[in-house]
């Protein structure tokens, strides 16, 4: 993806960075000339904004107000040209750009034109899309090709610097989205999220292969013993999902397949990860990790094969019968409470928040569970058995 740093590296005549250097890694989705309000009708996340100080629509006071509003809309950078270079950019404007970590460019009136800037950045974006598509095509063929032969593997390893003699695994980043009233804006946010994710992956130490496939994002990377890449992915997703631009509408989870040394089995790693996506919200994940793997299922993955499924299901039904009957008869959520309490590390405050109930209501539910099942909630062996039964039933019927 193209960033403001790439725009600096274009070295366009008459265009220079004058403030906001700390934000140079912001991803640029396109270039847009700011002219009329409301800006929200025209600007999208990642736009590189251009403003002409013409003393009619924009003087420097109006530029400052516009800058604040545009930053709220998620622009990546700002370029300003002053008609006839009539005066210098005020220091307070440059200082504010530094505070906002907003790359701020001065474009001389007789230097690079806005048309030059738009065409140059547009060409960069197009070139990057071609590179991404080429990488995606190689990865797609590697995962789904019918004939993954040694020659093809050697070609990919040479182009991307990957050592396929070492085990690699596939990760699928599944995105959960919340939609608002403006579907077009939702799509712009999602596209910008995809661009930012792509840029983050390009900057990762492990240099995974990356492609966008349908409504998911797919990675292929070396599976090291210290799980270095997995930890990087965790940090990347947390950083993106807590970004104010995305936190209200997008949350992502990376599901990992098993690691294989034979490249012909990378497709199997993909299928393993894919099969786990519908189950991701039921997996035991008390610490709310962003990266989950087939190994996260632990013993559960062995329970759904062979001839003993009926026996396992009968045991789970018997174990949970009283809770389920009570919930069905009273419209209560005791079984969900039991699982949520576990997922939140037996913390009553976090559990109550997750269930959107008062802490006293939670304590009353726990007391009712103990009464119905004739157990003590701090009997962890009994508690774990109940959790296993809940999860096994959910996995079986997904």
Coordinates of C-alpha atoms in Angstrom, one line a residue:
X1 CA 0.0 0.0 0.0
X2 CA 1.1 3.6 -0.6
X3 CA 1.9 5.7 2.5
X4 CA 2.7 9.4 3.0
X5 CA 6.4 8.3 3.2
X6 CA 6.1 7.1 -0.4
X7 CA 4.7 10.6 -1.4
X8 CA 7.8 12.1 0.2
X9 CA 10.0 9.7 -1.8
X10 CA 8.4 10.9 -5.1
X11 CA 10.4 14.1 -4.6
X12 CA 8.0 16.1 -6.7
X13 CA 9.3 19.4 -7.7
X14 CA 8.0 22.2 -5.5
X15 CA 6.5 19.9 -2.9
X16 CA 8.0 19.4 0.5
X17 CA 7.1 17.9 3.9
X18 CA 7.0 20.7 6.5
X19 CA 5.4 19.1 9.6
X20 CA 3.9 15.9 10.9
X21 CA 6.8 13.6 10.1
X22 CA 5.7 11.1 12.9
X23 CA 2.7 10.2 10.7
X24 CA 4.5 9.3 7.5
X25 CA 3.4 5.6 7.7
X26 CA -0.3 6.5 7.3
X27 CA -1.8 4.6 4.4
X28 CA -3.1 6.7 1.5
X29 CA -6.2 5.4 -0.3
X30 CA -6.6 8.3 -2.8
X31 CA -6.0 12.0 -3.4
X32 CA -8.9 14.5 -3.0
X33 CA -9.1 18.3 -3.5
X34 CA -10.9 19.9 -0.6
X35 CA -13.4 22.5 -1.8
X36 CA -16.9 22.4 -0.3
X37 CA -18.6 21.5 2.9
X38 CA -19.7 19.2 4.4
X39 CA -16.4 17.4 4.0
X40 CA -17.9 14.1 5.2
X41 CA -19.9 13.9 2.0
X42 CA -16.7 13.8 -0.1
X43 CA -13.8 12.7 2.1
X44 CA -13.0 9.1 3.1
X45 CA -10.6 7.4 5.4
X46 CA -7.1 7.5 4.0
X47 CA -7.7 10.4 1.5
X48 CA -4.7 12.6 1.0
X49 CA -6.3 16.1 1.1
X50 CA -5.2 19.1 -1.0
X51 CA -6.2 22.7 -0.1
X52 CA -5.6 25.9 -2.0
X53 CA -5.4 29.0 0.2
X54 CA -7.2 31.3 -2.2
X55 CA -8.4 33.8 0.5
X56 CA -12.0 33.3 -0.8
X57 CA -13.0 29.8 0.4
X58 CA -9.9 29.3 2.4
X59 CA -7.6 31.5 4.4
X60 CA -5.3 30.1 7.1
X61 CA -7.9 30.3 9.8
X62 CA -10.3 28.3 7.7
X63 CA -7.5 25.8 6.8
X64 CA -6.9 25.2 10.5
X65 CA -10.6 24.5 11.1
X66 CA -10.7 22.3 8.1
X67 CA -7.6 20.4 9.2
X68 CA -9.2 19.5 12.5
X69 CA -12.4 18.3 10.9
X70 CA -10.5 16.3 8.2
X71 CA -8.4 14.6 10.8
X72 CA -11.6 13.4 12.5
X73 CA -12.6 12.0 9.2
X74 CA -9.4 10.0 9.0
X75 CA -7.4 11.7 6.3
X76 CA -3.8 10.4 5.9
X77 CA -2.1 13.6 4.9
X78 CA -2.6 17.2 3.9
X79 CA -1.0 19.3 1.1
X80 CA -1.4 23.1 1.0
X81 CA -0.7 25.6 -1.8
X82 CA -1.0 29.3 -1.3
X83 CA -2.0 31.4 -4.3
X84 CA 1.0 33.2 -5.7
X85 CA 2.9 32.0 -2.6
X86 CA 1.6 35.1 -1.0
X87 CA 2.7 34.2 2.5
X88 CA 4.3 31.5 4.6
X89 CA 2.4 28.9 6.5
X90 CA 1.8 30.1 10.1
X91 CA 3.9 28.3 12.7
X92 CA 0.8 27.5 14.8
X93 CA -0.5 25.4 11.9
X94 CA 2.7 23.5 11.6
X95 CA 2.8 22.9 15.3
X96 CA -0.7 21.6 15.3
X97 CA 0.1 19.2 12.4
X98 CA 3.0 17.9 14.5
X99 CA 0.7 17.4 17.5
X100 CA -1.8 15.5 15.3
X101 CA 1.1 13.5 13.7
X102 CA -0.5 14.6 10.4
X103 CA 1.9 14.7 7.4
X104 CA 1.7 18.3 6.2
X105 CA 3.1 19.2 2.8
X106 CA 3.7 22.7 1.3
X107 CA 3.2 22.8 -2.5
X108 CA 4.7 25.9 -4.1
X109 CA 2.3 27.7 -6.4
X110 CA 4.5 27.3 -9.4
X111 CA 5.9 23.9 -8.3
X112 CA 4.1 20.6 -8.5
X113 CA 0.5 21.0 -9.6
X114 CA -2.3 19.2 -7.8
X115 CA -2.8 17.3 -11.1
X116 CA 0.8 16.1 -10.9
X117 CA 0.4 15.0 -7.3
X118 CA -2.9 13.2 -8.0
X119 CA -1.5 11.4 -11.1
X120 CA 1.8 10.4 -9.3
X121 CA 0.0 9.0 -6.2
X122 CA -2.6 7.3 -8.4
X123 CA 0.1 5.6 -10.4
X124 CA 1.8 4.4 -7.2
X125 CA -1.5 3.0 -5.9
X126 CA -2.1 1.2 -9.1
X127 CA 1.4 -0.2 -9.2
X128 CA 1.0 -1.5 -5.6
X129 CA -2.3 -3.1 -6.5
X130 CA -0.6 -5.0 -9.4
X131 CA 2.1 -6.2 -7.0
X132 CA -0.4 -7.3 -4.4
X133 CA -2.4 -9.1 -7.1
X134 CA 0.7 -11.0 -8.3
X135 CA 1.5 -12.1 -4.8
X136 CA -2.1 -13.1 -4.2
X137 CA -2.1 -15.1 -7.5
X138 CA 1.0 -17.0 -6.4
X139 CA -0.4 -17.7 -3.0
X140 CA -3.8 -18.7 -4.4
X141 CA -2.2 -21.3 -6.7
X142 CA 0.0 -22.6 -3.9
X143 CA -3.1 -23.2 -1.7
X144 CA -5.6 -24.4 -4.3
X145 CA -3.5 -25.4 -7.3
X146 CA -3.9 -29.0 -8.4
X147 CA -0.2 -29.5 -9.2
X148 CA 2.1 -27.8 -6.6
X149 CA 5.3 -29.2 -8.1
X150 CA 8.9 -28.5 -7.0
X151 CA 9.6 -26.1 -9.9
X152 CA 6.6 -23.9 -8.9
X153 CA 7.6 -23.9 -5.2
X154 CA 11.2 -23.0 -6.2
X155 CA 9.9 -20.1 -8.3
X156 CA 7.9 -18.7 -5.4
X157 CA 10.6 -19.2 -2.8
X158 CA 13.0 -17.3 -5.1
X159 CA 10.7 -14.4 -5.7
X160 CA 9.6 -14.0 -2.1
X161 CA 12.6 -15.1 -0.2
X162 CA 10.8 -17.9 1.6
X163 CA 12.5 -21.2 2.8
X164 CA 10.0 -23.9 2.2
X165 CA 12.2 -26.5 3.7
X166 CA 11.0 -25.2 7.0
X167 CA 7.4 -25.6 8.3
X168 CA 4.8 -23.0 7.2
X169 CA 1.2 -22.5 8.2
X170 CA -1.8 -20.6 6.9
X171 CA -3.7 -17.9 8.8
X172 CA -7.1 -16.7 7.9
X173 CA -8.1 -13.2 9.2
X174 CA -11.8 -13.2 9.6
X175 CA -13.4 -9.8 10.0
X176 CA -16.6 -9.2 12.0
X177 CA -18.3 -6.0 10.9
X178 CA -21.0 -3.8 12.4
X179 CA -23.1 -1.9 9.8
X180 CA -24.4 1.6 10.3
X181 CA -27.0 3.6 8.4
X182 CA -24.5 4.7 5.6
X183 CA -23.5 1.5 3.8
X184 CA -21.3 3.3 1.4
X185 CA -19.3 4.8 4.3
X186 CA -19.1 1.4 5.9
X187 CA -17.6 0.0 2.7
X188 CA -15.0 2.9 2.6
X189 CA -14.0 2.1 6.2
X190 CA -13.7 -1.6 5.4
X191 CA -11.6 -0.9 2.3
X192 CA -9.3 1.4 4.3
X193 CA -9.0 -1.2 7.1
X194 CA -8.0 -3.7 4.3
X195 CA -5.3 -1.3 3.1
X196 CA -4.0 -0.6 6.6
X197 CA -3.9 -4.4 7.3
X198 CA -2.0 -5.0 4.1
X199 CA 0.5 -2.3 5.0
X200 CA 1.0 -3.7 8.5
X201 CA 1.7 -7.2 7.0
X202 CA 4.2 -5.8 4.6
X203 CA 6.1 -4.3 7.5
X204 CA 6.1 -7.5 9.6
X205 CA 9.5 -9.1 10.4
X206 CA 8.4 -12.5 9.2
X207 CA 7.3 -11.1 5.7
X208 CA 4.3 -13.4 5.3
X209 CA 2.7 -13.9 1.9
X210 CA -0.7 -12.1 1.9
X211 CA -3.8 -12.1 -0.2
X212 CA -7.3 -10.8 0.0
X213 CA -9.7 -13.7 -0.8
X214 CA -13.5 -13.2 -0.8
X215 CA -14.3 -11.5 2.5
X216 CA -11.2 -12.8 4.3
X217 CA -7.5 -12.2 4.4
X218 CA -5.0 -15.0 4.1
X219 CA -1.4 -15.3 5.3
X220 CA 1.3 -17.9 4.7
X221 CA 4.3 -17.7 7.0
X222 CA 7.1 -19.7 8.6
X223 CA 6.0 -21.4 11.8
X224 CA 8.9 -20.7 14.2
X225 CA 9.1 -22.4 17.6
X226 CA 9.0 -19.0 19.4
X227 CA 5.8 -18.1 17.6
X228 CA 7.3 -14.8 16.5
X229 CA 5.0 -14.2 13.6
X230 CA 1.9 -15.2 15.6
X231 CA 2.8 -12.6 18.3
X232 CA 3.3 -10.0 15.5
X233 CA -0.1 -10.8 14.1
X234 CA -1.7 -10.4 17.5
X235 CA -0.1 -7.0 17.9
X236 CA -1.1 -5.9 14.4
X237 CA -4.8 -6.9 14.9
X238 CA -5.0 -5.3 18.4
X239 CA -3.5 -2.1 17.0
X240 CA -5.9 -1.9 14.1
X241 CA -9.0 -3.0 16.1
X242 CA -8.4 -0.4 18.8
X243 CA -7.8 2.4 16.3
X244 CA -10.7 4.9 16.7
X245 CA -11.4 4.7 13.0
X246 CA -12.3 1.0 13.2
X247 CA -13.0 0.1 16.8
X248 CA -16.7 0.8 16.6
X249 CA -17.3 -1.2 13.4
X250 CA -14.6 -3.8 12.8
X251 CA -13.0 -6.5 14.9
X252 CA -10.8 -9.3 13.5
X253 CA -9.5 -12.7 14.5
X254 CA -6.8 -14.7 12.9
X255 CA -7.4 -18.4 12.7
X256 CA -4.3 -20.6 12.1
X257 CA -4.1 -24.0 10.5
X258 CA -1.5 -26.6 11.4
X259 CA 2.1 -26.2 10.2
X260 CA 3.4 -28.4 7.4
X261 CA 6.8 -28.8 5.7
X262 CA 5.4 -30.1 2.5
X263 CA 4.1 -27.2 0.4
X264 CA 1.4 -29.5 -1.2
X265 CA -0.2 -29.6 2.3
X266 CA -0.5 -25.8 2.7
X267 CA -4.0 -26.1 1.2
X268 CA -4.8 -28.5 4.0
X269 CA -3.6 -25.9 6.6
X270 CA -6.0 -23.4 4.9
X271 CA -9.0 -25.8 5.2
X272 CA -8.2 -26.5 8.8
X273 CA -8.2 -22.8 9.6
X274 CA -11.4 -22.2 7.5
X275 CA -13.3 -25.0 9.3
X276 CA -12.5 -23.3 12.6
X277 CA -14.0 -19.9 11.7
X278 CA -17.6 -20.7 12.6
X279 CA -16.4 -22.0 15.9
X280 CA -14.2 -19.1 16.9
X281 CA -16.7 -17.5 19.2
X282 CA -17.1 -20.7 21.1
X283 CA -13.5 -21.5 21.5
X284 CA -12.1 -21.2 25.1
X285 CA -10.5 -17.8 25.0
X286 CA -10.5 -16.2 28.4
X287 CA -7.8 -13.7 27.5
X288 CA -9.6 -12.6 24.3
X289 CA -6.7 -13.4 22.0
X290 CA -6.8 -12.2 18.4
X291 CA -4.9 -15.2 17.1
X292 CA -6.4 -18.7 17.6
X293 CA -5.3 -22.0 16.1
X294 CA -6.5 -25.6 15.6
X295 CA -4.4 -26.4 18.7
X296 CA -6.8 -24.1 20.7
X297 CA -9.5 -26.7 20.4
X298 CA -7.3 -29.1 22.4
X299 CA -9.1 -32.4 23.1
X300 CA -12.3 -31.2 21.4
X301 CA -10.9 -31.8 17.9
X302 CA -10.7 -35.5 18.6
X303 CA -14.3 -35.8 19.9
X304 CA -16.1 -35.6 16.6
X305 CA -14.7 -38.6 14.8
X306 CA -15.3 -42.3 15.3
X307 CA -18.2 -44.2 16.8
X308 CA -18.5 -42.6 20.2
X309 CA -20.3 -39.4 19.3
X310 CA -23.6 -40.6 20.6
X311 CA -22.1 -41.6 23.9
X312 CA -20.4 -38.2 24.3
X313 CA -23.5 -36.3 23.4
X314 CA -25.6 -38.4 25.8
X315 CA -23.2 -37.6 28.6
X316 CA -23.2 -33.8 27.9
X317 CA -27.0 -33.8 27.6
X318 CA -27.4 -35.5 31.0
X319 CA -24.9 -33.2 32.6
X320 CA -26.6 -30.0 31.4
X321 CA -30.2 -31.2 31.5
X322 CA -31.3 -29.3 34.6
X323 CA -29.7 -26.0 33.4
X324 CA -31.2 -26.3 29.9
X325 CA -34.7 -27.2 31.3
X326 CA -34.6 -24.3 33.7
X327 CA -33.4 -21.8 31.0
X328 CA -36.1 -23.1 28.6
X329 CA -38.9 -22.8 31.2
X330 CA -37.9 -19.4 32.6
X331 CA -36.2 -17.6 29.7
X332 CA -33.0 -17.4 31.7
X333 CA -29.4 -17.6 30.6
X334 CA -27.8 -19.8 33.3
X335 CA -25.8 -21.9 30.8
X336 CA -24.5 -18.8 29.0
X337 CA -23.6 -17.3 32.4
X338 CA -21.6 -20.3 33.4
X339 CA -19.6 -20.2 30.1
X340 CA -19.1 -16.4 30.2
X341 CA -17.9 -16.5 33.8
X342 CA -15.3 -19.0 32.7
X343 CA -14.3 -17.0 29.6
X344 CA -13.8 -13.9 31.8
X345 CA -11.4 -15.6 34.2
X346 CA -14.0 -16.0 37.0
X347 CA -14.0 -12.2 37.4
X348 CA -17.5 -11.1 38.4
X349 CA -17.1 -7.5 37.3
X350 CA -16.0 -8.4 33.7
X351 CA -18.5 -11.2 33.5
X352 CA -21.4 -8.9 34.5
X353 CA -20.2 -6.3 31.9
X354 CA -20.0 -9.0 29.2
X355 CA -23.6 -10.1 30.0
X356 CA -24.9 -6.5 30.4
X357 CA -26.2 -7.3 33.9
X358 CA -25.7 -6.0 37.4
X359 CA -23.1 -7.8 39.5
X360 CA -25.7 -8.7 42.0
X361 CA -27.8 -10.3 39.2
X362 CA -24.7 -12.4 38.3
X363 CA -24.2 -13.5 41.9
X364 CA -27.9 -14.6 42.0
X365 CA -27.5 -16.6 38.8
X366 CA -24.4 -18.3 40.1
X367 CA -26.2 -19.2 43.3
X368 CA -29.1 -20.6 41.3
X369 CA -26.6 -22.7 39.2
X370 CA -25.1 -24.2 42.4
X371 CA -28.6 -25.0 43.6
X372 CA -29.8 -26.6 40.4
X373 CA -26.7 -28.7 39.8
X374 CA -25.9 -29.3 43.5
X375 CA -22.3 -28.2 43.1
X376 CA -20.0 -25.5 44.5
X377 CA -18.9 -23.1 41.9
X378 CA -15.3 -23.2 43.2
X379 CA -15.1 -26.9 42.6
X380 CA -13.0 -26.4 39.5
X381 CA -12.9 -30.0 38.3
X382 CA -16.7 -30.1 38.3
X383 CA -16.8 -26.6 36.7
X384 CA -14.4 -27.6 33.9
X385 CA -16.5 -30.7 33.2
X386 CA -19.6 -28.5 32.7
X387 CA -17.7 -26.1 30.5
X388 CA -16.4 -29.0 28.4
X389 CA -20.0 -30.3 28.0
X390 CA -21.2 -26.9 26.8
X391 CA -18.4 -26.5 24.3
X392 CA -18.6 -30.0 23.0
X393 CA -22.4 -29.6 22.3
X394 CA -21.8 -26.3 20.6
X395 CA -18.9 -27.6 18.4
X396 CA -21.0 -30.7 17.4
X397 CA -23.9 -28.7 16.2
X398 CA -22.0 -26.0 14.3

